[in-house]
Amino acid sequence: MLADHAEQAPSMPQKDYNDPAAWTFQTDCSARESRLSDEKTRLFSADDHRLEVICVSGAESERPGTRVQWILRDVEQLLAKLNDPTCRSASGRIFYVTQSYTWSTLQISEEMFRQLRSSLGVNPRFLDIVQLFGEKAGPVEESHTSFFGHLSPHRSPQSLDIASQRCSFELGYSVKHVERHGRPFPSDPFSIRETGVYHKWDANVGNNTWIFIQPSKATKADIDKLSSQLPEAFQFQIHIAVLLGASEDWRYYTNYLEDSFSKLIDRSFFTKVKGPTTQGGIDVDFNDIRKLQILTDKLCRIAHILSLNINAGHQIQRLVQQLRNAWQPLDTPMTWALNDFEAKAGESIFCNQTHKARVDSMLRRSEGISSLVYPLLSETCDGF
């Protein structure tokens, strides 16, 4: 009797489970697209457009390793170059999306960006990384980062044994680095910067597609140099350049923080407490204590940011390990490339862990100083 009242479930389209795409979770991009539309004024420039494109010819071309570079200003130029045979047949395509300064809009229009993402088939989760950039009045989302990794089995009509075939993949992440800003203000000579990375290896056509958002000058120089290398295995060298480049100047910033911290610690023990200047009043100079508290707050932020970089390094390592497993058996060049990547990624992680350990040490010392100085101040004030 119950069956008479049961509602029939809506019919679902049948999947072809011999198709590797059937085993891939497809991200719903509607919410991300909506957020992008809501923030378009903050993210994209209305008139300052500059998209740098580099295409590198493959080993099968007449002139392997030839680089062609364009600076594009509007969507018409972008469409023309994306359909250009030089770009379509390139073994490597690199797109640089930049800002005129750190907290400005991206130098690309919303229409250009949407066309770029659609034409290249960029994973919608890359929009989470894009939203880390754009016009800001302060360090908004400085404590946030994003990562995604996606493997797509190679579609072969000859074999259903996809485990033994080279698969495609997509990878996106952001890393934070520091640079000297060269301005008289603020007194801290370093600023925190961010680089966004998107990489897709398409096994069906054998090419790499990259999108970089606001890389440092040094990292961009390394990318440009490595991009002309033809072997497929060199794609991982570019990730090494990004990760090691991001950890490069943290040592000097940590040196600056340690020096500032030591000077404040010394002065904090000699906080001035003067006798009453008016009846029933006292004059206490908390200036150095206040500066120490401000620096401690900054150290907490820095420790968190370094943790984000460490987590990003671990996530990229895990994805590369998945690729190693999926790409078996590996030829010798690819084996060397993956081994080198894991070693260099481990080096980057170690560097960031070392910087964070130094910051954590300063935070522990600050806690000890605070526990000593504040009771002394309280007793001194009570004595007046």
Short mmCIF file of C-alpha atoms in Angstrom, two decimals:
data_model
loop_
_atom_site.label_atom_id
_atom_site.label_comp_id
_atom_site.label_asym_id
_atom_site.label_seq_id
_atom_site.Cartn_x
_atom_site.Cartn_y
_atom_site.Cartn_z
CA MET A 1 0.00 0.00 0.00
CA LEU A 2 2.83 2.38 0.81
CA ALA A 3 4.20 1.96 -2.69
CA ASP A 4 1.01 3.48 -4.12
CA HIS A 5 1.81 6.79 -2.43
CA ALA A 6 5.56 6.88 -3.08
CA GLU A 7 6.85 9.67 -5.25
CA GLN A 8 8.94 8.67 -8.20
CA ALA A 9 12.47 10.05 -8.01
CA PRO A 10 13.45 12.31 -10.90
CA SER A 11 15.37 10.43 -13.54
CA MET A 12 19.10 11.17 -13.62
CA PRO A 13 21.19 11.07 -16.77
CA GLN A 14 23.15 7.83 -17.04
CA LYS A 15 26.91 8.17 -16.76
CA ASP A 16 29.35 6.37 -18.97
CA TYR A 17 31.67 4.95 -16.32
CA ASN A 18 34.25 4.10 -18.97
CA ASP A 19 34.65 7.84 -19.42
CA PRO A 20 37.19 9.20 -16.89
CA ALA A 21 35.15 12.40 -16.59
CA ALA A 22 32.43 10.39 -14.87
CA TRP A 23 34.71 9.93 -11.88
CA THR A 24 35.48 13.62 -11.49
CA PHE A 25 33.54 15.88 -9.14
CA GLN A 26 32.56 19.02 -11.04
CA THR A 27 32.60 22.20 -8.98
CA ASP A 28 29.49 24.35 -9.19
CA CYS A 29 30.84 27.75 -10.23
CA SER A 30 27.59 29.75 -9.98
CA ALA A 31 28.29 31.01 -6.44
CA ARG A 32 31.84 31.99 -7.35
CA GLU A 33 30.68 33.73 -10.52
CA SER A 34 28.14 35.66 -8.45
CA ARG A 35 30.80 36.79 -5.97
CA LEU A 36 33.01 37.84 -8.86
CA SER A 37 30.22 40.02 -10.24
CA ASP A 38 29.62 41.56 -6.81
CA GLU A 39 33.30 42.51 -6.48
CA LYS A 40 34.04 43.48 -10.08
CA THR A 41 34.59 47.15 -9.23
CA ARG A 42 37.14 46.26 -6.56
CA LEU A 43 38.89 43.59 -8.63
CA PHE A 44 39.06 44.87 -12.20
CA SER A 45 40.29 48.11 -13.73
CA ALA A 46 37.91 50.20 -15.80
CA ASP A 47 40.59 51.65 -18.10
CA ASP A 48 44.12 50.50 -17.13
CA HIS A 49 44.48 47.24 -19.07
CA ARG A 50 47.75 45.37 -19.57
CA LEU A 51 47.82 41.60 -20.05
CA GLU A 52 51.22 40.16 -20.91
CA VAL A 53 51.15 36.91 -22.91
CA ILE A 54 54.09 34.65 -23.72
CA CYS A 55 53.82 31.63 -26.02
CA VAL A 56 56.61 29.09 -26.43
CA SER A 57 56.72 26.78 -29.47
CA GLY A 58 56.99 23.05 -28.89
CA ALA A 59 59.54 20.46 -29.92
CA GLU A 60 57.53 19.54 -33.03
CA SER A 61 57.54 23.07 -34.45
CA GLU A 62 60.00 24.34 -37.05
CA ARG A 63 61.74 26.50 -34.44
CA PRO A 64 61.43 24.74 -31.05
CA GLY A 65 61.63 26.92 -27.97
CA THR A 66 60.81 30.15 -29.81
CA ARG A 67 59.17 32.73 -27.55
CA VAL A 68 56.55 35.18 -28.76
CA GLN A 69 55.41 37.97 -26.46
CA TRP A 70 52.39 40.28 -26.67
CA ILE A 71 50.94 43.04 -24.49
CA LEU A 72 47.15 43.03 -24.84
CA ARG A 73 44.89 45.98 -24.01
CA ASP A 74 41.34 44.80 -24.76
CA VAL A 75 39.18 41.74 -25.28
CA GLU A 76 39.39 41.95 -29.08
CA GLN A 77 43.18 41.67 -28.96
CA LEU A 78 42.88 38.81 -26.48
CA LEU A 79 40.51 36.84 -28.72
CA ALA A 80 42.72 37.43 -31.74
CA LYS A 81 45.81 36.10 -29.97
CA LEU A 82 44.03 33.12 -28.40
CA ASN A 83 42.97 32.09 -31.92
CA ASP A 84 46.37 32.82 -33.40
CA PRO A 85 48.06 29.59 -34.62
CA THR A 86 51.21 30.54 -32.70
CA CYS A 87 49.26 30.56 -29.44
CA ARG A 88 47.04 27.57 -30.19
CA SER A 89 49.96 25.31 -31.09
CA ALA A 90 52.30 26.52 -28.32
CA SER A 91 53.65 23.99 -25.86
CA GLY A 92 53.57 26.65 -23.16
CA ARG A 93 51.33 29.68 -22.67
CA ILE A 94 51.90 32.17 -19.87
CA PHE A 95 49.56 35.01 -18.89
CA TYR A 96 50.66 37.70 -16.44
CA VAL A 97 47.88 39.59 -14.66
CA THR A 98 49.40 42.49 -12.73
CA GLN A 99 48.57 45.46 -10.52
CA SER A 100 50.02 48.95 -10.75
CA TYR A 101 50.64 48.71 -7.00
CA THR A 102 49.86 46.18 -4.29
CA TRP A 103 46.38 47.31 -3.27
CA SER A 104 45.15 48.48 -6.66
CA THR A 105 42.73 46.83 -9.08
CA LEU A 106 44.01 44.19 -11.46
CA GLN A 107 45.16 45.63 -14.80
CA ILE A 108 42.53 43.72 -16.73
CA SER A 109 38.86 44.35 -17.38
CA GLU A 110 36.14 42.02 -16.13
CA GLU A 111 35.27 41.14 -19.73
CA MET A 112 38.89 40.30 -20.55
CA PHE A 113 39.24 38.13 -17.46
CA ARG A 114 36.02 36.22 -18.10
CA GLN A 115 37.03 35.65 -21.73
CA LEU A 116 40.46 34.45 -20.64
CA ARG A 117 39.02 32.03 -18.09
CA SER A 118 36.40 30.71 -20.52
CA SER A 119 38.79 30.28 -23.46
CA LEU A 120 41.43 28.49 -21.40
CA GLY A 121 38.93 26.36 -19.47
CA VAL A 122 40.27 27.53 -16.12
CA ASN A 123 38.97 25.74 -13.04
CA PRO A 124 36.29 27.95 -11.36
CA ARG A 125 38.07 27.55 -8.04
CA PHE A 126 40.75 29.88 -9.39
CA LEU A 127 38.24 32.68 -8.72
CA ASP A 128 38.92 32.16 -4.99
CA ILE A 129 42.54 33.09 -5.64
CA VAL A 130 41.63 36.08 -7.81
CA GLN A 131 39.52 37.51 -4.98
CA LEU A 132 42.62 37.77 -2.78
CA PHE A 133 43.73 40.68 -4.98
CA GLY A 134 42.13 43.94 -6.07
CA GLU A 135 41.64 47.37 -4.56
CA LYS A 136 41.93 47.54 -0.77
CA ALA A 137 42.18 50.18 1.92
CA GLY A 138 44.08 47.83 4.23
CA PRO A 139 45.44 44.26 4.52
CA VAL A 140 42.06 42.64 3.79
CA GLU A 141 42.28 38.81 3.66
CA GLU A 142 45.99 38.97 4.40
CA SER A 143 45.35 36.03 6.75
CA HIS A 144 43.65 33.98 4.01
CA THR A 145 45.00 31.85 1.20
CA SER A 146 43.62 29.34 -1.30
CA PHE A 147 44.64 26.07 -2.94
CA PHE A 148 43.12 23.54 -5.30
CA GLY A 149 44.43 20.54 -7.17
CA HIS A 150 42.62 18.44 -9.75
CA LEU A 151 43.71 15.39 -11.74
CA SER A 152 41.94 14.43 -14.98
CA PRO A 153 42.69 11.01 -16.47
CA HIS A 154 43.90 11.06 -20.06
CA ARG A 155 41.13 10.02 -22.46
CA SER A 156 42.37 7.33 -24.77
CA PRO A 157 40.14 5.51 -27.26
CA GLN A 158 42.60 2.62 -27.39
CA SER A 159 42.61 1.67 -23.70
CA LEU A 160 40.42 1.88 -20.63
CA ASP A 161 43.42 1.27 -18.39
CA ILE A 162 43.72 4.90 -17.36
CA ALA A 163 46.08 4.18 -14.45
CA SER A 164 48.97 3.54 -16.82
CA GLN A 165 48.45 6.69 -18.89
CA ARG A 166 49.72 10.21 -18.30
CA CYS A 167 46.88 12.30 -16.89
CA SER A 168 46.11 16.00 -17.09
CA PHE A 169 46.05 18.17 -14.01
CA GLU A 170 45.16 21.64 -12.74
CA LEU A 171 46.80 23.36 -9.81
CA GLY A 172 46.11 26.71 -8.20
CA TYR A 173 47.48 28.38 -5.09
CA SER A 174 48.71 31.62 -3.60
CA VAL A 175 51.88 32.32 -1.63
CA LYS A 176 52.92 35.38 0.33
CA HIS A 177 56.33 37.01 0.26
CA VAL A 178 57.91 40.18 1.58
CA GLU A 179 59.64 43.00 -0.26
CA ARG A 180 61.19 46.31 0.73
CA HIS A 181 58.69 49.01 -0.17
CA GLY A 182 61.25 51.84 -0.41
CA ARG A 183 58.90 54.46 1.09
CA PRO A 184 59.65 56.72 4.08
CA PHE A 185 56.41 55.62 5.73
CA PRO A 186 55.61 53.31 7.48
CA SER A 187 58.78 52.80 9.51
CA ASP A 188 58.68 49.05 8.86
CA PRO A 189 60.69 48.85 5.61
CA PHE A 190 58.99 45.63 4.45
CA SER A 191 55.55 44.97 2.97
CA ILE A 192 53.74 41.67 2.55
CA ARG A 193 53.00 40.79 -1.07
CA GLU A 194 51.08 37.93 -2.67
CA THR A 195 51.41 35.88 -5.84
CA GLY A 196 48.58 33.86 -7.38
CA VAL A 197 49.37 30.83 -9.55
CA TYR A 198 47.30 28.75 -11.95
CA HIS A 199 48.78 25.85 -13.92
CA LYS A 200 47.15 23.35 -16.25
CA TRP A 201 48.89 20.49 -18.03
CA ASP A 202 46.68 19.10 -20.82
CA ALA A 203 47.84 15.60 -21.68
CA ASN A 204 45.51 15.41 -24.68
CA VAL A 205 47.35 18.15 -26.57
CA GLY A 206 50.59 18.19 -24.58
CA ASN A 207 50.77 21.81 -23.46
CA ASN A 208 51.08 23.88 -20.30
CA THR A 209 48.97 26.91 -19.49
CA TRP A 210 49.94 29.31 -16.72
CA ILE A 211 48.32 32.37 -15.18
CA PHE A 212 50.35 34.39 -12.70
CA ILE A 213 48.87 37.20 -10.65
CA GLN A 214 51.35 39.84 -9.46
CA PRO A 215 54.58 37.79 -9.26
CA SER A 216 57.65 39.54 -7.85
CA LYS A 217 60.21 40.85 -10.33
CA ALA A 218 62.73 38.19 -9.35
CA THR A 219 60.20 35.36 -9.64
CA LYS A 220 58.97 36.63 -13.01
CA ALA A 221 62.56 36.71 -14.31
CA ASP A 222 63.01 33.07 -13.23
CA ILE A 223 59.70 32.06 -14.84
CA ASP A 224 60.61 33.75 -18.12
CA LYS A 225 63.96 31.98 -18.18
CA LEU A 226 62.50 28.56 -17.37
CA SER A 227 59.53 28.85 -19.73
CA SER A 228 61.75 28.47 -22.79
CA GLN A 229 62.88 25.01 -21.65
CA LEU A 230 61.22 22.40 -23.86
CA PRO A 231 61.07 19.15 -21.86
CA GLU A 232 57.72 18.50 -20.23
CA ALA A 233 59.45 17.87 -16.91
CA PHE A 234 60.55 21.51 -16.66
CA GLN A 235 57.02 22.59 -15.73
CA PHE A 236 57.83 21.67 -12.13
CA GLN A 237 60.90 23.91 -12.14
CA ILE A 238 58.56 26.89 -12.43
CA HIS A 239 56.73 25.89 -9.25
CA ILE A 240 60.12 25.60 -7.53
CA ALA A 241 60.96 29.14 -8.66
CA VAL A 242 57.68 30.44 -7.20
CA LEU A 243 58.02 28.62 -3.86
CA LEU A 244 61.69 29.43 -3.29
CA GLY A 245 61.19 33.00 -4.50
CA ALA A 246 58.40 33.47 -1.95
CA SER A 247 60.65 32.37 0.92
CA GLU A 248 63.68 34.40 -0.21
CA ASP A 249 63.35 37.67 1.74
CA TRP A 250 61.59 36.38 4.85
CA ARG A 251 65.00 35.88 6.47
CA TYR A 252 65.86 39.58 6.17
CA TYR A 253 62.44 40.61 7.42
CA THR A 254 62.78 38.30 10.41
CA ASN A 255 66.22 39.80 11.10
CA TYR A 256 64.62 43.25 11.14
CA LEU A 257 61.84 42.06 13.47
CA GLU A 258 64.33 40.43 15.86
CA ASP A 259 66.41 43.61 16.02
CA SER A 260 63.33 45.75 16.70
CA PHE A 261 62.10 43.27 19.27
CA SER A 262 65.41 43.17 21.17
CA LYS A 263 65.59 46.95 21.39
CA LEU A 264 62.04 47.18 22.72
CA ILE A 265 62.68 44.43 25.25
CA ASP A 266 65.68 46.33 26.61
CA ARG A 267 63.74 49.57 26.92
CA SER A 268 60.64 47.94 28.39
CA PHE A 269 62.55 47.09 31.59
CA PHE A 270 63.14 50.81 32.14
CA THR A 271 59.59 52.09 31.72
CA LYS A 272 59.33 55.53 33.31
CA VAL A 273 56.99 55.95 36.26
CA LYS A 274 57.09 59.48 37.71
CA GLY A 275 55.71 60.76 40.97
CA PRO A 276 52.51 62.81 41.29
CA THR A 277 52.52 66.01 39.26
CA THR A 278 49.11 66.96 40.58
CA GLN A 279 47.34 66.07 43.77
CA GLY A 280 46.44 62.38 43.68
CA GLY A 281 47.89 61.87 40.17
CA ILE A 282 50.84 59.96 38.71
CA ASP A 283 52.60 60.08 35.34
CA VAL A 284 53.39 56.67 33.80
CA ASP A 285 55.17 56.42 30.42
CA PHE A 286 53.78 53.31 28.72
CA ASN A 287 55.22 54.20 25.30
CA ASP A 288 57.71 51.32 25.04
CA ILE A 289 55.23 48.83 26.48
CA ARG A 290 52.67 49.97 23.92
CA LYS A 291 55.20 49.59 21.09
CA LEU A 292 56.05 46.10 22.33
CA GLN A 293 52.36 45.17 22.27
CA ILE A 294 51.99 46.50 18.71
CA LEU A 295 55.04 44.52 17.60
CA THR A 296 53.70 41.40 19.33
CA ASP A 297 50.45 41.75 17.41
CA LYS A 298 52.45 42.02 14.16
CA LEU A 299 54.43 38.89 15.08
CA CYS A 300 51.18 36.96 15.54
CA ARG A 301 50.12 37.99 12.02
CA ILE A 302 53.50 37.03 10.55
CA ALA A 303 53.46 33.61 12.25
CA HIS A 304 50.02 32.93 10.77
CA ILE A 305 51.08 34.02 7.26
CA LEU A 306 54.15 31.78 7.38
CA SER A 307 51.87 28.90 8.42
CA LEU A 308 49.79 29.53 5.28
CA ASN A 309 52.92 29.27 3.09
CA ILE A 310 53.95 26.06 4.86
CA ASN A 311 50.49 24.56 4.29
CA ALA A 312 50.59 25.54 0.61
CA GLY A 313 53.95 23.81 0.20
CA HIS A 314 52.63 20.62 1.79
CA GLN A 315 49.52 20.63 -0.40
CA ILE A 316 51.56 21.04 -3.60
CA GLN A 317 53.86 18.22 -2.50
CA ARG A 318 50.84 15.94 -1.99
CA LEU A 319 49.49 16.72 -5.46
CA VAL A 320 52.87 15.98 -7.06
CA GLN A 321 52.97 12.68 -5.17
CA GLN A 322 49.54 11.84 -6.62
CA LEU A 323 50.89 12.66 -10.08
CA ARG A 324 53.90 10.42 -9.47
CA ASN A 325 51.56 7.55 -8.63
CA ALA A 326 49.22 8.25 -11.56
CA TRP A 327 52.03 8.66 -14.09
CA GLN A 328 53.71 5.31 -13.46
CA PRO A 329 55.80 4.09 -15.13
CA LEU A 330 57.92 7.24 -15.32
CA ASP A 331 60.67 7.94 -17.81
CA THR A 332 64.05 9.03 -16.46
CA PRO A 333 63.72 12.81 -17.05
CA MET A 334 60.34 12.95 -15.34
CA THR A 335 61.64 10.87 -12.41
CA TRP A 336 64.51 13.31 -11.94
CA ALA A 337 62.16 16.29 -12.27
CA LEU A 338 59.73 15.00 -9.64
CA ASN A 339 62.55 14.06 -7.28
CA ASP A 340 64.07 17.52 -7.67
CA PHE A 341 60.72 19.19 -7.12
CA GLU A 342 60.05 17.28 -3.90
CA ALA A 343 63.52 18.12 -2.61
CA LYS A 344 63.24 21.82 -3.48
CA ALA A 345 59.65 22.06 -2.18
CA GLY A 346 60.91 20.50 1.05
CA GLU A 347 63.64 23.15 1.15
CA SER A 348 61.02 25.90 0.79
CA ILE A 349 58.90 24.39 3.56
CA PHE A 350 61.96 24.09 5.82
CA CYS A 351 62.86 27.75 5.21
CA ASN A 352 59.36 28.89 6.11
CA GLN A 353 59.32 26.65 9.19
CA THR A 354 62.63 28.18 10.28
CA HIS A 355 61.30 31.73 9.86
CA LYS A 356 58.15 30.81 11.78
CA ALA A 357 60.19 29.22 14.57
CA ARG A 358 62.09 32.50 14.99
CA VAL A 359 58.82 34.43 15.13
CA ASP A 360 57.34 31.94 17.61
CA SER A 361 60.42 32.37 19.80
CA MET A 362 59.90 36.14 19.89
CA LEU A 363 56.25 35.63 20.82
CA ARG A 364 57.19 33.36 23.73
CA ARG A 365 59.78 35.88 24.92
CA SER A 366 57.19 38.64 24.68
CA GLU A 367 54.82 36.66 26.89
CA GLY A 368 57.57 36.25 29.47
CA ILE A 369 58.42 39.96 29.44
CA SER A 370 54.76 40.93 29.73
CA SER A 371 54.23 38.62 32.70
CA LEU A 372 57.17 40.33 34.44
CA VAL A 373 56.68 43.98 33.49
CA TYR A 374 52.94 44.38 33.98
CA PRO A 375 52.91 43.24 37.66
CA LEU A 376 55.86 45.58 38.36
CA LEU A 377 53.98 48.46 36.79
CA SER A 378 50.90 47.60 38.82
CA GLU A 379 52.85 47.54 42.08
CA THR A 380 54.63 50.79 41.22
CA CYS A 381 51.38 52.55 40.41
CA ASP A 382 49.75 51.26 43.59
CA GLY A 383 52.57 52.82 45.57
CA PHE A 384 51.71 56.37 44.57
#
